[in-house]
């Protein structure tokens, strides 16, 4: 298994951060897989998979490049640099372009665990990788980025709140399949049989959510490490189209029922507006009714006020048939 040794100070300084590049790379992985994990991903694939496949079909080099870089458990390092805090997509992808031809070929040999196909024995691999990543960003991610950004921000707030409530172990165990806090400064990052890595004191440890159901780890030298993970499942779907149980909607109203179902995860008013598409005033009024009824509670996390279902709200949602899968 992939194991990182992390001292408590490094873990305490770690941060949840947004990465447009990570979101783009996760979207490329989804396009490469060609199959979505839920209806929202399938709809996105129907819109963008034909264009992506047409682009690869017209290029005899990029298709084998993607297979070599993404088609094995080890992602070619030059293709997926570790984003810095606050780094734009353009700044991240510039580091892909800046990779040397020799480095690109060497990284691909590592990911393939063997020699390169003849089509990849060339010097323009970084430029081709940059062109493809830029296409995925411009055509399939950037048009949705504002909405995705709000969903990712909601996830980061929810995770940070869970750290304050249950400590890092509660969060690390639930990041993605294969992650687990083992105690004694040991963090299992995946199930692959890689040698353990000791994270040096003072290194930067970042956690980056993405909306596709994808995840990986990466690092830059010994100074920066990242764990990319899929955001909370309840946030990964298209919630303004998510059906609300008819009985629950009839009892408290469809708009309030939608908020109550969503609030299995702590969210702020702003995040609820972004996820549901309801107006700020409408969300505020519905939250007041739910608060007065004792179905949701609120608490402060930093500068944000988060709302979450109470035990009474859980019982009502479960009884309505919505289930507890969003916990």
Short mmCIF file of N, CA, C and O in Angstrom, two decimals, residues 29-87:
data_model
loop_
_atom_site.label_atom_id
_atom_site.label_comp_id
_atom_site.label_asym_id
_atom_site.label_seq_id
_atom_site.Cartn_x
_atom_site.Cartn_y
_atom_site.Cartn_z
N UNK A 29 -9.17 12.53 -16.90
CA UNK A 29 -9.26 11.12 -16.50
C UNK A 29 -10.65 10.57 -16.75
O UNK A 29 -10.81 9.41 -17.17
N UNK A 30 -11.68 11.39 -16.51
CA UNK A 30 -13.05 10.95 -16.76
C UNK A 30 -13.29 10.76 -18.26
O UNK A 30 -13.91 9.78 -18.68
N UNK A 31 -12.78 11.67 -19.08
CA UNK A 31 -12.89 11.52 -20.52
C UNK A 31 -12.16 10.27 -20.99
O UNK A 31 -12.64 9.54 -21.87
N UNK A 32 -11.01 10.01 -20.43
CA UNK A 32 -10.23 8.82 -20.80
C UNK A 32 -11.00 7.54 -20.42
O UNK A 32 -11.06 6.59 -21.20
N UNK A 33 -11.60 7.54 -19.23
CA UNK A 33 -12.37 6.36 -18.79
C UNK A 33 -13.62 6.19 -19.64
O UNK A 33 -14.01 5.07 -19.98
N UNK A 34 -14.29 7.30 -19.97
CA UNK A 34 -15.46 7.25 -20.83
C UNK A 34 -16.73 6.78 -20.18
O UNK A 34 -17.76 6.66 -20.84
N UNK A 35 -16.71 6.55 -18.87
CA UNK A 35 -17.90 6.08 -18.14
C UNK A 35 -18.03 6.88 -16.86
O UNK A 35 -17.08 7.00 -16.09
N UNK A 36 -19.22 7.42 -16.62
CA UNK A 36 -19.45 8.24 -15.44
C UNK A 36 -19.87 7.42 -14.24
O UNK A 36 -20.39 6.30 -14.37
N UNK A 37 -19.66 7.99 -13.04
CA UNK A 37 -20.02 7.32 -11.80
C UNK A 37 -21.44 7.63 -11.36
O UNK A 37 -21.96 6.95 -10.47
N UNK A 38 -22.07 8.64 -11.94
CA UNK A 38 -23.43 9.00 -11.58
C UNK A 38 -24.04 9.77 -12.75
O UNK A 38 -23.34 10.12 -13.71
N UNK A 39 -25.34 10.01 -12.74
CA UNK A 39 -25.99 10.66 -13.89
C UNK A 39 -25.39 12.01 -14.27
O UNK A 39 -25.37 12.35 -15.46
N UNK A 40 -24.92 12.78 -13.30
CA UNK A 40 -24.31 14.05 -13.64
C UNK A 40 -23.07 13.88 -14.51
O UNK A 40 -22.87 14.63 -15.47
N UNK A 41 -22.22 12.91 -14.17
CA UNK A 41 -21.04 12.65 -15.00
C UNK A 41 -21.43 12.11 -16.37
O UNK A 41 -20.80 12.46 -17.38
N UNK A 42 -22.43 11.25 -16.41
CA UNK A 42 -22.86 10.71 -17.70
C UNK A 42 -23.37 11.82 -18.62
O UNK A 42 -23.09 11.81 -19.83
N UNK A 43 -24.11 12.77 -18.07
CA UNK A 43 -24.60 13.88 -18.89
C UNK A 43 -23.44 14.72 -19.41
O UNK A 43 -23.43 15.16 -20.57
N UNK A 44 -22.46 14.96 -18.57
CA UNK A 44 -21.28 15.73 -18.98
C UNK A 44 -20.52 14.98 -20.08
O UNK A 44 -20.07 15.59 -21.06
N UNK A 45 -20.40 13.68 -19.93
CA UNK A 45 -19.72 12.89 -20.95
C UNK A 45 -20.47 12.92 -22.28
O UNK A 45 -19.85 13.00 -23.35
N UNK A 46 -21.78 12.85 -22.23
CA UNK A 46 -22.54 12.92 -23.49
C UNK A 46 -22.28 14.22 -24.22
O UNK A 46 -22.26 14.27 -25.46
N UNK A 47 -22.06 15.28 -23.47
CA UNK A 47 -21.82 16.59 -24.08
C UNK A 47 -20.40 16.72 -24.62
O UNK A 47 -20.19 17.40 -25.64
N UNK A 48 -19.42 16.09 -23.98
CA UNK A 48 -18.02 16.40 -24.30
C UNK A 48 -17.19 15.22 -24.80
O UNK A 48 -16.12 15.44 -25.39
N UNK A 49 -17.63 14.01 -24.60
CA UNK A 49 -16.85 12.86 -25.04
C UNK A 49 -16.70 12.80 -26.56
O UNK A 49 -15.59 12.50 -27.06
N UNK A 50 -17.73 13.10 -27.35
CA UNK A 50 -17.54 13.05 -28.81
C UNK A 50 -16.45 14.00 -29.31
O UNK A 50 -15.62 13.61 -30.15
N UNK A 51 -16.41 15.23 -28.80
CA UNK A 51 -15.38 16.17 -29.22
C UNK A 51 -14.00 15.73 -28.81
O UNK A 51 -13.03 15.87 -29.56
N UNK A 52 -13.89 15.20 -27.60
CA UNK A 52 -12.59 14.71 -27.11
C UNK A 52 -12.09 13.55 -27.97
O UNK A 52 -10.92 13.52 -28.40
N UNK A 53 -12.97 12.61 -28.26
CA UNK A 53 -12.55 11.46 -29.07
C UNK A 53 -12.21 11.86 -30.50
O UNK A 53 -11.28 11.30 -31.10
N UNK A 54 -12.95 12.82 -31.02
CA UNK A 54 -12.63 13.30 -32.37
C UNK A 54 -11.27 13.95 -32.40
O UNK A 54 -10.49 13.78 -33.36
N UNK A 55 -10.93 14.69 -31.35
CA UNK A 55 -9.62 15.34 -31.28
C UNK A 55 -8.51 14.30 -31.25
O UNK A 55 -7.50 14.43 -31.94
N UNK A 56 -8.67 13.25 -30.46
CA UNK A 56 -7.65 12.22 -30.38
C UNK A 56 -7.56 11.41 -31.67
O UNK A 56 -6.46 11.02 -32.09
N UNK A 57 -8.70 11.17 -32.30
CA UNK A 57 -8.69 10.39 -33.53
C UNK A 57 -7.92 11.11 -34.65
O UNK A 57 -7.36 10.47 -35.53
N UNK A 58 -7.91 12.44 -34.58
CA UNK A 58 -7.23 13.22 -35.61
C UNK A 58 -5.74 13.40 -35.33
O UNK A 58 -5.03 14.02 -36.13
N UNK A 59 -5.26 12.87 -34.20
CA UNK A 59 -3.87 13.09 -33.80
C UNK A 59 -3.22 11.75 -33.47
O UNK A 59 -3.58 11.12 -32.46
N UNK A 60 -2.29 11.27 -34.27
CA UNK A 60 -1.70 9.95 -34.03
C UNK A 60 -0.75 9.90 -32.84
O UNK A 60 -0.29 8.81 -32.47
N UNK A 61 -0.44 11.05 -32.24
CA UNK A 61 0.51 11.08 -31.13
C UNK A 61 -0.19 11.26 -29.79
O UNK A 61 0.16 10.59 -28.80
N UNK A 62 -1.19 12.14 -29.71
CA UNK A 62 -1.79 12.46 -28.43
C UNK A 62 -2.52 11.27 -27.82
O UNK A 62 -2.47 11.07 -26.60
N UNK A 63 -3.18 10.46 -28.63
CA UNK A 63 -3.89 9.31 -28.08
C UNK A 63 -2.95 8.34 -27.37
O UNK A 63 -3.19 7.97 -26.20
N UNK A 64 -1.84 7.90 -27.98
CA UNK A 64 -0.92 7.02 -27.23
C UNK A 64 -0.24 7.74 -26.07
O UNK A 64 0.11 7.11 -25.07
N UNK A 65 -0.08 9.07 -26.18
CA UNK A 65 0.48 9.83 -25.06
C UNK A 65 -0.43 9.75 -23.85
O UNK A 65 0.03 9.52 -22.72
N UNK A 66 -1.73 9.92 -24.05
CA UNK A 66 -2.68 9.84 -22.94
C UNK A 66 -2.71 8.44 -22.35
O UNK A 66 -2.71 8.26 -21.13
N UNK A 67 -2.70 7.43 -23.21
CA UNK A 67 -2.70 6.05 -22.71
C UNK A 67 -1.47 5.78 -21.86
O UNK A 67 -1.55 5.15 -20.81
N UNK A 68 -0.33 6.26 -22.30
CA UNK A 68 0.90 6.02 -21.56
C UNK A 68 0.94 6.80 -20.25
O UNK A 68 1.43 6.30 -19.24
N UNK A 69 0.40 8.02 -20.25
CA UNK A 69 0.49 8.89 -19.08
C UNK A 69 -0.57 8.58 -18.03
O UNK A 69 -0.34 8.76 -16.84
N UNK A 70 -1.76 8.13 -18.47
CA UNK A 70 -2.89 7.95 -17.56
C UNK A 70 -3.34 6.50 -17.44
O UNK A 70 -4.11 6.18 -16.52
N UNK A 71 -2.92 5.65 -18.35
CA UNK A 71 -3.49 4.32 -18.43
C UNK A 71 -2.91 3.29 -17.49
O UNK A 71 -3.24 2.11 -17.60
N UNK A 72 -2.05 3.68 -16.58
CA UNK A 72 -1.47 2.77 -15.60
C UNK A 72 -1.65 3.38 -14.21
O UNK A 72 -2.00 4.56 -14.08
N UNK A 73 -1.43 2.62 -13.14
CA UNK A 73 -1.60 3.18 -11.79
C UNK A 73 -0.69 4.37 -11.49
O UNK A 73 -1.00 5.19 -10.63
N UNK A 74 0.46 4.46 -12.21
CA UNK A 74 1.40 5.56 -11.96
C UNK A 74 1.25 6.61 -13.05
O UNK A 74 1.54 6.36 -14.21
N UNK A 75 0.79 7.80 -12.69
CA UNK A 75 0.62 8.89 -13.64
C UNK A 75 2.00 9.49 -13.96
O UNK A 75 2.81 9.72 -13.06
N UNK A 76 2.27 9.72 -15.23
CA UNK A 76 3.53 10.34 -15.62
C UNK A 76 3.68 11.70 -14.95
O UNK A 76 2.81 12.57 -15.09
N UNK A 77 4.77 11.91 -14.22
CA UNK A 77 4.92 13.09 -13.37
C UNK A 77 4.79 14.40 -14.15
O UNK A 77 4.14 15.33 -13.69
N UNK A 78 5.42 14.50 -15.32
CA UNK A 78 5.44 15.78 -16.01
C UNK A 78 4.05 16.20 -16.45
O UNK A 78 3.76 17.39 -16.60
N UNK A 79 3.16 15.23 -16.66
CA UNK A 79 1.81 15.48 -17.17
C UNK A 79 0.92 16.07 -16.08
O UNK A 79 -0.09 16.71 -16.37
N UNK A 80 1.28 15.86 -14.81
CA UNK A 80 0.39 16.25 -13.70
C UNK A 80 1.19 16.86 -12.56
O UNK A 80 1.36 16.24 -11.50
N UNK A 81 1.70 18.08 -12.73
CA UNK A 81 2.45 18.73 -11.64
C UNK A 81 1.55 19.03 -10.45
O UNK A 81 0.33 19.16 -10.59
N UNK A 82 2.14 19.13 -9.28
CA UNK A 82 1.40 19.43 -8.07
C UNK A 82 1.13 20.93 -7.99
O UNK A 82 2.06 21.73 -7.94
N UNK A 83 -0.14 21.31 -7.97
CA UNK A 83 -0.50 22.72 -7.94
C UNK A 83 -0.04 23.38 -6.65
O UNK A 83 0.01 22.75 -5.59
N UNK A 84 0.28 24.66 -6.74
CA UNK A 84 0.59 25.48 -5.58
C UNK A 84 -0.69 26.14 -5.08
O UNK A 84 -1.69 26.24 -5.79
N UNK A 85 -0.67 26.64 -3.86
CA UNK A 85 -1.81 27.36 -3.30
C UNK A 85 -2.07 28.61 -4.14
O UNK A 85 -1.16 29.39 -4.41
N UNK A 86 -3.30 28.78 -4.58
CA UNK A 86 -3.68 29.98 -5.32
C UNK A 86 -3.24 29.99 -6.77
O UNK A 86 -3.38 31.01 -7.45
N UNK A 87 -2.71 28.89 -7.28
CA UNK A 87 -2.18 28.85 -8.64
C UNK A 87 -3.31 28.72 -9.65
O UNK A 87 -4.22 27.90 -9.50
#
